[in-house]
Amino acid sequence: MRPHSLAEVVERAREDGDWEHHLRDFLDAFYAADGDVARQAAFIADEPGLLGLPEADAFLGRAGEHLARRWGLRMPAWVRAESRYLTTALFVPDDKALRGYLLCVSPVSFRTRLIFTGPDPLQRARFPYHRGVITMPPEHGFPKAEPR
């Protein structure tokens, strides 16, 4: 059964150390509840606790904030805890050639915590694509691809 809260993600990750796997399962459950605002809000409401891994703790905070912003849910206070912020930048993926792009397109909830990633980092196969996908518009300084 998929975790139905970020607290469950942390509980499961404490058992096996694979927080990323449990976060992906959580996102699938969150997206499956699309349209049920109260249920989705409950998924992120409770403070999940810390794993003691700065990158994981920060990423879980960003995930909670990003989901609240993206789905218009009440922002949980726990996402603002100092322990949910990194002190050195993390690039996902960590490819020097992509850093400029990632600096520009990272959502605010990730960027403010020094995690630089793609424009919609929590997309999954179950993502409700009818809500739209965040992409980098060409007016941000990247040229449009010209047909050959």
Short mmCIF file of C-alpha atoms in Angstrom, two decimals:
data_model
loop_
_atom_site.label_atom_id
_atom_site.label_comp_id
_atom_site.label_asym_id
_atom_site.label_seq_id
_atom_site.Cartn_x
_atom_site.Cartn_y
_atom_site.Cartn_z
CA MET A 1 0.00 0.00 0.00
CA ARG A 2 1.30 3.44 -0.91
CA PRO A 3 2.02 6.00 1.82
CA HIS A 4 -0.77 8.56 2.21
CA SER A 5 1.28 11.17 4.06
CA LEU A 6 4.81 12.47 4.07
CA ALA A 7 5.00 11.23 7.67
CA GLU A 8 4.47 7.70 6.33
CA VAL A 9 7.25 8.30 3.79
CA VAL A 10 9.63 9.10 6.65
CA GLU A 11 8.46 6.14 8.76
CA ARG A 12 9.07 3.73 5.89
CA ALA A 13 12.39 5.32 4.99
CA ARG A 14 13.58 4.88 8.58
CA GLU A 15 13.05 1.16 8.12
CA ASP A 16 14.80 0.69 4.78
CA GLY A 17 16.60 3.97 3.96
CA ASP A 18 14.94 4.40 0.54
CA TRP A 19 13.13 7.74 1.00
CA GLU A 20 13.09 8.43 -2.75
CA HIS A 21 11.17 5.23 -3.50
CA HIS A 22 8.62 5.98 -0.78
CA LEU A 23 8.29 9.59 -1.97
CA ARG A 24 7.50 8.36 -5.51
CA ASP A 25 4.83 6.03 -4.11
CA PHE A 26 3.43 8.91 -2.04
CA LEU A 27 3.23 11.12 -5.13
CA ASP A 28 1.30 8.41 -6.99
CA ALA A 29 -1.23 8.26 -4.12
CA PHE A 30 -1.41 12.07 -3.93
CA TYR A 31 -2.09 12.38 -7.67
CA ALA A 32 -4.66 9.59 -7.56
CA ALA A 33 -6.62 11.78 -5.10
CA ASP A 34 -6.69 14.68 -7.59
CA GLY A 35 -9.84 16.74 -7.12
CA ASP A 36 -10.32 15.74 -3.46
CA VAL A 37 -8.83 18.87 -1.89
CA ALA A 38 -9.42 17.82 1.73
CA ARG A 39 -7.77 14.46 1.16
CA GLN A 40 -4.78 15.96 -0.66
CA ALA A 41 -4.35 18.57 2.08
CA ALA A 42 -4.25 15.76 4.66
CA PHE A 43 -1.42 14.10 2.71
CA ILE A 44 0.92 17.01 3.48
CA ALA A 45 -0.55 18.49 6.69
CA ASP A 46 1.38 16.60 9.37
CA GLU A 47 5.03 17.28 10.04
CA PRO A 48 6.81 14.16 8.80
CA GLY A 49 9.79 14.21 11.12
CA LEU A 50 13.41 14.23 10.05
CA LEU A 51 15.52 11.47 8.59
CA GLY A 52 18.76 13.15 9.60
CA LEU A 53 19.83 13.34 5.95
CA PRO A 54 19.94 17.05 5.04
CA GLU A 55 19.20 16.49 1.35
CA ALA A 56 16.23 14.20 2.08
CA ASP A 57 14.84 16.42 4.85
CA ALA A 58 15.12 19.48 2.61
CA PHE A 59 13.62 17.68 -0.38
CA LEU A 60 10.62 16.48 1.65
CA GLY A 61 10.05 20.06 2.84
CA ARG A 62 10.18 21.28 -0.72
CA ALA A 63 7.83 18.57 -1.86
CA GLY A 64 5.27 19.58 0.78
CA GLU A 65 5.52 23.25 -0.14
CA HIS A 66 5.49 22.62 -3.88
CA LEU A 67 2.40 20.42 -3.69
CA ALA A 68 0.60 23.01 -1.54
CA ARG A 69 1.45 25.79 -4.02
CA ARG A 70 0.70 23.75 -7.15
CA TRP A 71 -2.63 22.40 -5.92
CA GLY A 72 -3.77 25.49 -3.99
CA LEU A 73 -3.68 23.75 -0.61
CA ARG A 74 -3.08 25.27 2.80
CA MET A 75 0.66 25.68 3.35
CA PRO A 76 1.78 23.49 6.27
CA ALA A 77 3.90 25.39 8.81
CA TRP A 78 6.42 22.54 9.10
CA VAL A 79 7.78 23.19 5.58
CA ARG A 80 9.38 26.45 6.85
CA ALA A 81 11.49 24.78 9.55
CA GLU A 82 15.17 25.64 9.34
CA SER A 83 16.00 21.93 9.12
CA ARG A 84 14.19 21.86 5.74
CA TYR A 85 16.79 24.14 4.09
CA LEU A 86 20.21 23.26 2.70
CA THR A 87 23.32 25.38 3.21
CA THR A 88 25.00 24.24 -0.03
CA ALA A 89 23.43 23.93 -3.45
CA LEU A 90 22.17 20.61 -4.74
CA PHE A 91 21.67 20.17 -8.49
CA VAL A 92 19.40 17.37 -9.69
CA PRO A 93 20.81 16.12 -12.01
CA ASP A 94 24.33 17.15 -11.01
CA ASP A 95 25.57 18.00 -14.50
CA LYS A 96 27.62 21.20 -14.82
CA ALA A 97 26.29 21.77 -18.34
CA LEU A 98 22.71 21.94 -16.97
CA ARG A 99 23.33 24.19 -13.97
CA GLY A 100 22.39 27.46 -15.69
CA TYR A 101 19.15 25.94 -16.92
CA LEU A 102 18.32 24.42 -13.52
CA LEU A 103 18.99 27.76 -11.80
CA CYS A 104 16.36 29.36 -14.04
CA VAL A 105 13.61 26.75 -14.05
CA SER A 106 13.60 25.38 -10.51
CA PRO A 107 10.29 26.08 -8.76
CA VAL A 108 10.50 28.64 -5.98
CA SER A 109 9.84 26.07 -3.27
CA PHE A 110 12.96 24.20 -4.38
CA ARG A 111 15.14 27.17 -5.36
CA THR A 112 14.81 28.94 -1.99
CA ARG A 113 16.16 25.81 -0.33
CA LEU A 114 19.11 25.54 -2.72
CA ILE A 115 17.75 22.55 -4.60
CA PHE A 116 17.93 23.19 -8.32
CA THR A 117 15.94 20.87 -10.53
CA GLY A 118 13.62 20.84 -13.53
CA PRO A 119 10.48 22.99 -13.78
CA ASP A 120 8.07 20.31 -12.54
CA PRO A 121 10.26 17.97 -10.46
CA LEU A 122 7.44 15.93 -8.92
CA GLN A 123 5.92 14.63 -12.15
CA ARG A 124 5.04 10.97 -12.24
CA ALA A 125 3.14 8.70 -14.61
CA ARG A 126 0.03 9.25 -12.48
CA PHE A 127 0.47 13.03 -12.64
CA PRO A 128 -2.85 14.70 -13.56
CA TYR A 129 -1.69 16.07 -16.90
CA HIS A 130 -5.06 17.71 -17.52
CA ARG A 131 -3.92 20.36 -14.99
CA GLY A 132 -1.04 21.33 -17.25
CA VAL A 133 2.70 20.91 -17.06
CA ILE A 134 5.12 23.63 -16.06
CA THR A 135 7.73 24.28 -18.74
CA MET A 136 10.35 26.92 -19.39
CA PRO A 137 8.85 29.63 -21.64
CA PRO A 138 11.15 30.84 -24.44
CA GLU A 139 10.97 34.48 -23.26
CA HIS A 140 13.31 33.60 -20.39
CA GLY A 141 16.32 33.93 -22.62
CA PHE A 142 16.49 30.54 -24.30
CA PRO A 143 15.92 30.67 -28.04
CA LYS A 144 13.07 28.79 -29.65
CA ALA A 145 14.05 25.83 -31.74
CA GLU A 146 13.99 26.84 -35.38
CA PRO A 147 12.77 24.34 -37.98
CA ARG A 148 15.45 23.19 -40.40
#
